[in-house]
GROMACS .gro file of C-alpha atoms in nm:
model
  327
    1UNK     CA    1  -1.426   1.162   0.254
    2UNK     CA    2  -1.430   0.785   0.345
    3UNK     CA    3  -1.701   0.847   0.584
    4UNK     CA    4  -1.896   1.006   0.374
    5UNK     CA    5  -1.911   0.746   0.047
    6UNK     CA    6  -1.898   0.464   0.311
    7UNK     CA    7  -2.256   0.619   0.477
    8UNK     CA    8  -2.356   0.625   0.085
    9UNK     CA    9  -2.247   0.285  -0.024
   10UNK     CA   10  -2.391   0.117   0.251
   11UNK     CA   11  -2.734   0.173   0.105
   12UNK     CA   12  -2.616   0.135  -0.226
   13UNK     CA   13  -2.932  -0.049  -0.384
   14UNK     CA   14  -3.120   0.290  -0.315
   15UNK     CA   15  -2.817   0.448  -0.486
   16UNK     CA   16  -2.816   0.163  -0.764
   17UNK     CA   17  -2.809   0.403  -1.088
   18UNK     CA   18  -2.535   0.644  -0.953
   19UNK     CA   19  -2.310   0.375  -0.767
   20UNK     CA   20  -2.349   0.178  -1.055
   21UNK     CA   21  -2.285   0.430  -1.321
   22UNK     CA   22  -1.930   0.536  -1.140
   23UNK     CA   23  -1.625   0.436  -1.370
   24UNK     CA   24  -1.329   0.586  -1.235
   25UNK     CA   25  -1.275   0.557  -0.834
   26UNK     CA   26  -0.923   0.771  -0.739
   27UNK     CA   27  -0.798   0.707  -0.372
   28UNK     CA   28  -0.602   0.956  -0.267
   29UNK     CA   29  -0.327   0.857   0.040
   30UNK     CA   30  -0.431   0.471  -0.003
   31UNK     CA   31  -0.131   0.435   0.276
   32UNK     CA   32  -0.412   0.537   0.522
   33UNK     CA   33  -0.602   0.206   0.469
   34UNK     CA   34  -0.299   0.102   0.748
   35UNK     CA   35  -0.473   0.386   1.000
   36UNK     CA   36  -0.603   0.221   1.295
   37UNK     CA   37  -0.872   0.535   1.353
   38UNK     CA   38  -0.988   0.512   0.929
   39UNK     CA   39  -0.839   0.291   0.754
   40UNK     CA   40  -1.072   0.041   0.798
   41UNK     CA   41  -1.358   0.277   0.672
   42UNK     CA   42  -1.123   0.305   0.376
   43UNK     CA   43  -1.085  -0.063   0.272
   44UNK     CA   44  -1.439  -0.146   0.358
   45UNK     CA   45  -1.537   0.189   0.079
   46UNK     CA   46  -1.321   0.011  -0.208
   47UNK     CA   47  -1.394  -0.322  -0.120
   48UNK     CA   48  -1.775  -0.247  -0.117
   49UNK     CA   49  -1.755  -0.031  -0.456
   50UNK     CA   50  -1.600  -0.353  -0.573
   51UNK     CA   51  -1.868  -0.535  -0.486
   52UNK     CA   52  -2.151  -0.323  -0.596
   53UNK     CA   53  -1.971  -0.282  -0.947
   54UNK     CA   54  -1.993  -0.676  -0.998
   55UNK     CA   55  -2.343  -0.683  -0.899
   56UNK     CA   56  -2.435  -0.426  -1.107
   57UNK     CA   57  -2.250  -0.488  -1.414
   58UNK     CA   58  -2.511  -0.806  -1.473
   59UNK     CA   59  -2.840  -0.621  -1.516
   60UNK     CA   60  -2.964  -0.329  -1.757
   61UNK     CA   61  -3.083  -0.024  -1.606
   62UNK     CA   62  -3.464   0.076  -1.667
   63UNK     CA   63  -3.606   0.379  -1.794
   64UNK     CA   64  -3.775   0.401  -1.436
   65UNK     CA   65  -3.483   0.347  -1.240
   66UNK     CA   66  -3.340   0.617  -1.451
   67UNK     CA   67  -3.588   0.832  -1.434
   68UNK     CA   68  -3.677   0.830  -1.031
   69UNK     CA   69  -3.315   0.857  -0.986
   70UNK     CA   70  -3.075   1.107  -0.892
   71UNK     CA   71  -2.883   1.033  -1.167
   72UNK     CA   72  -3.048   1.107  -1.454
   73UNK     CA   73  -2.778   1.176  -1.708
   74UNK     CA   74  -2.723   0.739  -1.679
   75UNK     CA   75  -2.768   0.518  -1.996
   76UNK     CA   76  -2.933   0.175  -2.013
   77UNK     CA   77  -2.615   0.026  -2.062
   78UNK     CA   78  -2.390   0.230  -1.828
   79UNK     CA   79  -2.355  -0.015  -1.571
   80UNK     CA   80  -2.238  -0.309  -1.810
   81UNK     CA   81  -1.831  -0.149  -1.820
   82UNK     CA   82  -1.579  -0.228  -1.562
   83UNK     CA   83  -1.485   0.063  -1.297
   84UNK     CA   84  -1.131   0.154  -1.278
   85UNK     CA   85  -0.966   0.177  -0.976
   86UNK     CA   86  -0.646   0.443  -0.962
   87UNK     CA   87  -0.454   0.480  -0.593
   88UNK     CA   88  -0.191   0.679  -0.475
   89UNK     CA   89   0.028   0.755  -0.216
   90UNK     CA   90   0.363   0.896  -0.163
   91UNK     CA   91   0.438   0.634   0.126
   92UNK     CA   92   0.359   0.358   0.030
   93UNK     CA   93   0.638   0.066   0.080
   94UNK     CA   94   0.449  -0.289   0.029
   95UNK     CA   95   0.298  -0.139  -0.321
   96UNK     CA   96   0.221  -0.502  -0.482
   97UNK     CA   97   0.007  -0.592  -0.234
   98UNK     CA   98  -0.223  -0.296  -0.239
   99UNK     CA   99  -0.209  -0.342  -0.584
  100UNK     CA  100  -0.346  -0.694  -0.540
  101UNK     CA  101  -0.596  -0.571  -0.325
  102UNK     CA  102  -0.759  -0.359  -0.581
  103UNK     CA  103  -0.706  -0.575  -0.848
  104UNK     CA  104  -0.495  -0.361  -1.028
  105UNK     CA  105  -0.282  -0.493  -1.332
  106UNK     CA  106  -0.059  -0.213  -1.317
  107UNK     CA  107   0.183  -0.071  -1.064
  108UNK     CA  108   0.419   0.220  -1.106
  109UNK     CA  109   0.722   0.365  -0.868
  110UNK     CA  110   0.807   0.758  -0.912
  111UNK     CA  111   1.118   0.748  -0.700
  112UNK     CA  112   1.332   1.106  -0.615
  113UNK     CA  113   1.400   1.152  -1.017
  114UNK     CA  114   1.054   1.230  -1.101
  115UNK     CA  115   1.035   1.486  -0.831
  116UNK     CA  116   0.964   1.833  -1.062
  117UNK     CA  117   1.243   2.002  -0.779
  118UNK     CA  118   1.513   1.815  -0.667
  119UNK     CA  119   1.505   1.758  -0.260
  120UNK     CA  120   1.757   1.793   0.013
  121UNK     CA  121   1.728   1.665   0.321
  122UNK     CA  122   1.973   1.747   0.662
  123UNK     CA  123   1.879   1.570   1.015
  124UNK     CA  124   2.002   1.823   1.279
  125UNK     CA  125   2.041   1.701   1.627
  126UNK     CA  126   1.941   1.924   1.917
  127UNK     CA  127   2.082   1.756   2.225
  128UNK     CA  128   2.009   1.479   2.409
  129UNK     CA  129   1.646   1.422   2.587
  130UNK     CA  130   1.713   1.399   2.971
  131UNK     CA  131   1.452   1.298   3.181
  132UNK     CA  132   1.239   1.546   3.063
  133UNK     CA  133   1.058   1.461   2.715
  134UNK     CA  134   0.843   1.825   2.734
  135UNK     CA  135   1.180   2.015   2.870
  136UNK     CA  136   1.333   1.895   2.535
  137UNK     CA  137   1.075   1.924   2.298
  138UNK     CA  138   1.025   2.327   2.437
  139UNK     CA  139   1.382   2.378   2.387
  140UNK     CA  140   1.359   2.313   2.007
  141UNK     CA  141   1.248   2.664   1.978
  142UNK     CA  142   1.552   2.814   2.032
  143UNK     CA  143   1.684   2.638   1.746
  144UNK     CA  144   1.464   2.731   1.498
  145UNK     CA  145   1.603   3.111   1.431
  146UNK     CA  146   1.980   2.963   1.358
  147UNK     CA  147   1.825   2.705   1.126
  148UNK     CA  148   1.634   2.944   0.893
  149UNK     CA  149   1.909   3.159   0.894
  150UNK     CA  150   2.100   2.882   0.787
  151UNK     CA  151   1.881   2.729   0.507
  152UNK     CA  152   1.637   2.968   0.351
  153UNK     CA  153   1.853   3.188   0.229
  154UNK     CA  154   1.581   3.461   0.177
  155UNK     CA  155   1.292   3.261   0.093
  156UNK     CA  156   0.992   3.110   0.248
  157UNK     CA  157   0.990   2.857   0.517
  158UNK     CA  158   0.716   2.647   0.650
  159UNK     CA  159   0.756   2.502   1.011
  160UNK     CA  160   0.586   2.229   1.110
  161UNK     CA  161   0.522   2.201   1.484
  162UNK     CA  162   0.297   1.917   1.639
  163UNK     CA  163   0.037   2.096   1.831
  164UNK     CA  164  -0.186   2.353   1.768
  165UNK     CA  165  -0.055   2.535   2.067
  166UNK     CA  166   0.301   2.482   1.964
  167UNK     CA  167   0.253   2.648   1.631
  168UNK     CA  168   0.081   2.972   1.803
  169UNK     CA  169   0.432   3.006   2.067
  170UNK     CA  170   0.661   2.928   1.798
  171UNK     CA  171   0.524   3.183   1.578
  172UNK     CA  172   0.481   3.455   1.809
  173UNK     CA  173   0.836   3.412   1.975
  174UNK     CA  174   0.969   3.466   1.604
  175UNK     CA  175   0.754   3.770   1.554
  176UNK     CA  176   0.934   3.944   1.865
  177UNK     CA  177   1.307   3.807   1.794
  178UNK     CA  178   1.367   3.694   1.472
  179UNK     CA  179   1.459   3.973   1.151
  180UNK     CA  180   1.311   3.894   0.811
  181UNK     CA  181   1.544   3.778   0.563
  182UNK     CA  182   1.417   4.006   0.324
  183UNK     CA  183   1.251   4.326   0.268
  184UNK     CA  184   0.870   4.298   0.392
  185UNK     CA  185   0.588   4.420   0.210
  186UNK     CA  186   0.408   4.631   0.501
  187UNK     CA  187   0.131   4.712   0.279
  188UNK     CA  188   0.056   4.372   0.195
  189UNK     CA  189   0.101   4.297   0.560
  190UNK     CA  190  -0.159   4.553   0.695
  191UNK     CA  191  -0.407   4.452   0.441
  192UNK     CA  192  -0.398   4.063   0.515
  193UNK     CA  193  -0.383   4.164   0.919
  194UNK     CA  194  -0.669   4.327   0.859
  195UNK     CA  195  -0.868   4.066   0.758
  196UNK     CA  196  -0.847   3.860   1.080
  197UNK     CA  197  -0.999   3.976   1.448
  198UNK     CA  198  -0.751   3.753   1.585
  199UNK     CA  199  -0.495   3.915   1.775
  200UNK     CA  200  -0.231   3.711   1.762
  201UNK     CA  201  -0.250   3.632   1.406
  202UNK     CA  202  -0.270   4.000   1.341
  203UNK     CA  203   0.070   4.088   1.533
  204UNK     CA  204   0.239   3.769   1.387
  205UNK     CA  205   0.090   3.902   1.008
  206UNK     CA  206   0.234   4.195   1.044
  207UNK     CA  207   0.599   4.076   1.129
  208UNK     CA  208   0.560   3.860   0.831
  209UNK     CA  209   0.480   3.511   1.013
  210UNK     CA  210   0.187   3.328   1.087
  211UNK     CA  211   0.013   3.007   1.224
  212UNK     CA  212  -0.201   2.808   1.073
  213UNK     CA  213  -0.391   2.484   1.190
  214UNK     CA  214  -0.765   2.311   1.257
  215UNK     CA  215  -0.842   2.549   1.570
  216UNK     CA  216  -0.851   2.823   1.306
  217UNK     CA  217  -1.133   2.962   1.155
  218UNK     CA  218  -1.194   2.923   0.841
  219UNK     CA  219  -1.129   3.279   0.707
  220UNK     CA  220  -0.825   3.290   0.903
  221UNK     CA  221  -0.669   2.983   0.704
  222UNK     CA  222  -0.780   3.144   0.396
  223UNK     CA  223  -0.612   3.484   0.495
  224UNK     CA  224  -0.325   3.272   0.618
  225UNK     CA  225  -0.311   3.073   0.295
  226UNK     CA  226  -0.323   3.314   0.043
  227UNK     CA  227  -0.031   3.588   0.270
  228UNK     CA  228   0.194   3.240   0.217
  229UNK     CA  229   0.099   3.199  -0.158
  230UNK     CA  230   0.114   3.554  -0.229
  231UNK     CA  231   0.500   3.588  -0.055
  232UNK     CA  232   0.435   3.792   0.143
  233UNK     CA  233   0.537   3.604   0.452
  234UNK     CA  234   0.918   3.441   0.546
  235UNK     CA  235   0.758   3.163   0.773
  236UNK     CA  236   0.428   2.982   0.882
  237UNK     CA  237   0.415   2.788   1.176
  238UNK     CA  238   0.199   2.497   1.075
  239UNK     CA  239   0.011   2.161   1.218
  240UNK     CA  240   0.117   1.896   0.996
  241UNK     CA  241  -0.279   1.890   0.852
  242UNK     CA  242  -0.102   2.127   0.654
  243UNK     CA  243   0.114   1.886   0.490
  244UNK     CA  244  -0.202   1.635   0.372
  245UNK     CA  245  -0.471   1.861   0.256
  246UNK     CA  246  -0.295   2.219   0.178
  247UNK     CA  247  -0.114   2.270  -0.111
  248UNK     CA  248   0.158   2.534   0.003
  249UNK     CA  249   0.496   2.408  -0.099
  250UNK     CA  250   0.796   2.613   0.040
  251UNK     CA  251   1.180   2.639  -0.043
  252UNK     CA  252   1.253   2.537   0.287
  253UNK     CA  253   1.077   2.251   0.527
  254UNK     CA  254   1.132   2.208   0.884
  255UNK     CA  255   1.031   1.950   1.116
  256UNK     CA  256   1.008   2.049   1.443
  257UNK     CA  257   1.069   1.728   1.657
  258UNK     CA  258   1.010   1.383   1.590
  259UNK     CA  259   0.790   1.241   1.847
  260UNK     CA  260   0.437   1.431   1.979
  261UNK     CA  261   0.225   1.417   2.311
  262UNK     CA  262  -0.091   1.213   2.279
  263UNK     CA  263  -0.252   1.214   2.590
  264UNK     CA  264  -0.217   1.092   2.959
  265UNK     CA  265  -0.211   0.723   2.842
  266UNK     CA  266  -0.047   0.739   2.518
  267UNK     CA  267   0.241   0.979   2.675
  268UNK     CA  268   0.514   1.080   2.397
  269UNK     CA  269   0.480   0.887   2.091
  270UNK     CA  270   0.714   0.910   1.726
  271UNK     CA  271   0.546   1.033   1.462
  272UNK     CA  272   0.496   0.814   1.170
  273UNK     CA  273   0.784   0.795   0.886
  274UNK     CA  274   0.497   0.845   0.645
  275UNK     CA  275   0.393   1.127   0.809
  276UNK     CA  276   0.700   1.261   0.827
  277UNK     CA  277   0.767   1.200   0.435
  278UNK     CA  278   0.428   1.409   0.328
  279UNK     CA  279   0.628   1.716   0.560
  280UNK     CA  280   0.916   1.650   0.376
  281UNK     CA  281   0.750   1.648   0.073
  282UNK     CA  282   0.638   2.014   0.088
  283UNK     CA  283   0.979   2.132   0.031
  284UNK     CA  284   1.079   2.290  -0.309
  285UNK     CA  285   0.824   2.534  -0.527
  286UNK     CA  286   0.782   2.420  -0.872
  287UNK     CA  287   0.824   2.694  -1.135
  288UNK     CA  288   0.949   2.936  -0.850
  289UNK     CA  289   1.301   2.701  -0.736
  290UNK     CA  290   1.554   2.496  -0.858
  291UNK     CA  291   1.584   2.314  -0.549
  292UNK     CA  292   1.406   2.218  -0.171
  293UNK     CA  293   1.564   2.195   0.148
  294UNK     CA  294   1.405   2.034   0.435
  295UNK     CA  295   1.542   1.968   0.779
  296UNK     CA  296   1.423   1.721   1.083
  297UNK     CA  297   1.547   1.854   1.405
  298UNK     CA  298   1.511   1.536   1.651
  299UNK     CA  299   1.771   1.447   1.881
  300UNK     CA  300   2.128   1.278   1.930
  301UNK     CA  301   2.030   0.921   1.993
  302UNK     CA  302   1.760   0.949   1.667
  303UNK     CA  303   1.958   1.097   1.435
  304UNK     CA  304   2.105   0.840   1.201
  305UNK     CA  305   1.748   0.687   1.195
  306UNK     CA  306   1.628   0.979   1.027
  307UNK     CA  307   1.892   1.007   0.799
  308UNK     CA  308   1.807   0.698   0.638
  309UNK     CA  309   1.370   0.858   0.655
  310UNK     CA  310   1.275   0.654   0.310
  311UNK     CA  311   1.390   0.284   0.445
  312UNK     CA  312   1.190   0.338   0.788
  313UNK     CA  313   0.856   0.344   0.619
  314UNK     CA  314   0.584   0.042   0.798
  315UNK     CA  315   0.419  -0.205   0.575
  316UNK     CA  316   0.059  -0.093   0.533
  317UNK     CA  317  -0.189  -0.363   0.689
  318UNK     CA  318  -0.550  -0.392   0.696
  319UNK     CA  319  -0.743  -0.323   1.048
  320UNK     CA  320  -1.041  -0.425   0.874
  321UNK     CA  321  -1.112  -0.731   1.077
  322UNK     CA  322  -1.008  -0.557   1.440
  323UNK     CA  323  -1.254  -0.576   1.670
  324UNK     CA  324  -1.346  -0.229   1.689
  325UNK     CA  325  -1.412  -0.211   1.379
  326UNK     CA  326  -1.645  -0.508   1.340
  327UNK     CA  327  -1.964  -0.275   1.301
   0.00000   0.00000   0.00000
């Protein structure tokens, strides 16, 4: 993680031979650099392997500093090449200037025709809000059943919901009133439910459903994860951690709401377009479809916004230089 290289890299003349020796750097979801929480750990990372690169590409490493390092597999010479920096992102709008930033010489755009499954997206608006932001958000459930009905056709379905509680009501309420599209495997079923001592999950399993998010442990997500992989479950209910680090791809996507509670002082907030794009992007199973569907339920007023989802993408800045991040 960033966290982890940056606690690294700030002692990195103790680290000398294996900083130094690094020649390929890949950044994964470089749009986070424009995270208020981590993005500044991010930039200061690449900025400071940067750094340490030009400092150490001037000197010839010993046979001491070789030896009494961690590193021992380094030549005398390895430190004299140029690292290459390679970042990506699937959200990424003001591309030129990240590329600046890393003093890259090369910048490529994969638009939709690269995609190995072509997409679909639908917006479906659930009402209007009212006065009552939660009141709306709870009633998305009930739309849920009519909307895999109407776009899975038979095959699996990943909902994402925006709290870990939402995923574990969501889920269950399908287990009790919602058929499976398709012939279930109860053999497969019993043998994954058995694997978890968690209640819920288990009922949920064995309907052919589950949740899956942080508050999990983590031989529930892998029981989870490999029931989805396997197909042997019609629908997870899913945080949208599911979307950045899990690779589970699904015919169908849907986006339960577009805005999420963040506390007493925060109150309801959007979530981010990018955010919302690495959901989106989950749609469609290479090798197993020809297409992906995925569908934002949001309401009335919001709907033509999210029809036009790619254009509504924020310029990634650096927070960098904010002062809570001046340590």
């Amino acid at each position: 993680t960033p966290e982890k290289w940056d606690s690294i890299t700030r002692r990195w003349n103790d680290y000398v031979v294996l900083l130094g020796s690094v020649k390929l750097m890949l950044v994964d979801e470089v749009h986070m650099i424009g995270e208020k929480d981590r993005g500044s750990c991010l930039e200061s990372v690449i900025s400071r392997m940067k750094t340490i690169q030009r400092a150490a590409s001037s000197r010839m490493l010993t046979s001491y500093e070789i030896s009494s390092s961690s590193f021992k597999q380094a030549q005398p010479n390895d430190l004299a090449s140029n690292m290459r920096i390679v970042a990506v992102s699937a959200t990424l709008p003001n591309l030129g200037q990240l590329a600046s930033f890393i003093e890259s010489g090369e910048a490529y755009v994969f638009d939709e025709s690269f995609r190995p499954v072509p997409l679909s997206i639908f917006v479906q608006a659930c009402g209007h809000i009212g006065k009552n932001r939660y009141l709306f958000d709870k009633s998305l459930d009930q739309h849920v059943p009519s909307i895999l009905k109407r776009f899975s056709s038979g095959r699996p379905a990943i909902v994402f919901c925006h709290s870990k509680k939402e995923t574990e009501t969501l889920a269950s309420e399908l287990s009790k009133s919602y058929t499976a599209p398709t012939k279930l495997n109860d053999s497969e079923l019993r043998k994954f439910a058995g694997q978890t001592n968690t209640a819920s999950l288990q009922m949920c399993l064995l309907r052919g459903i589950a949740f899956h998010h942080a508050g999990l442990d983590a031989s529930d997500r892998r029981v989870v994860e490999e029931a989805f992989t396997s197909g042997s479950l019609f629908c997870l209910c899913a945080t949208s951690t599911l979307a950045m680090g899990v690779n589970l791809p699904a015919f169908l996507v849907v986006i339960k709401g577009t805005s999420a509670y963040r506390g007493t002082g925060n109150g309801h907030q959007d979530i981010d377009m990018g955010t919302l794009l690495q959901m989106v992007g989950r749609a469609g199973r290479p090798g197993f479809d020809k297409s992906g569907t995925a569908v934002i339920m949001t309401d009335s007023l919001s709907k033509t916004r999210y029809e036009n989802i790619s254009q509504g993408l924020k310029v990634v800045e650096s927070h960098l230089l904010d002062s809570n991040n001046l340590t």
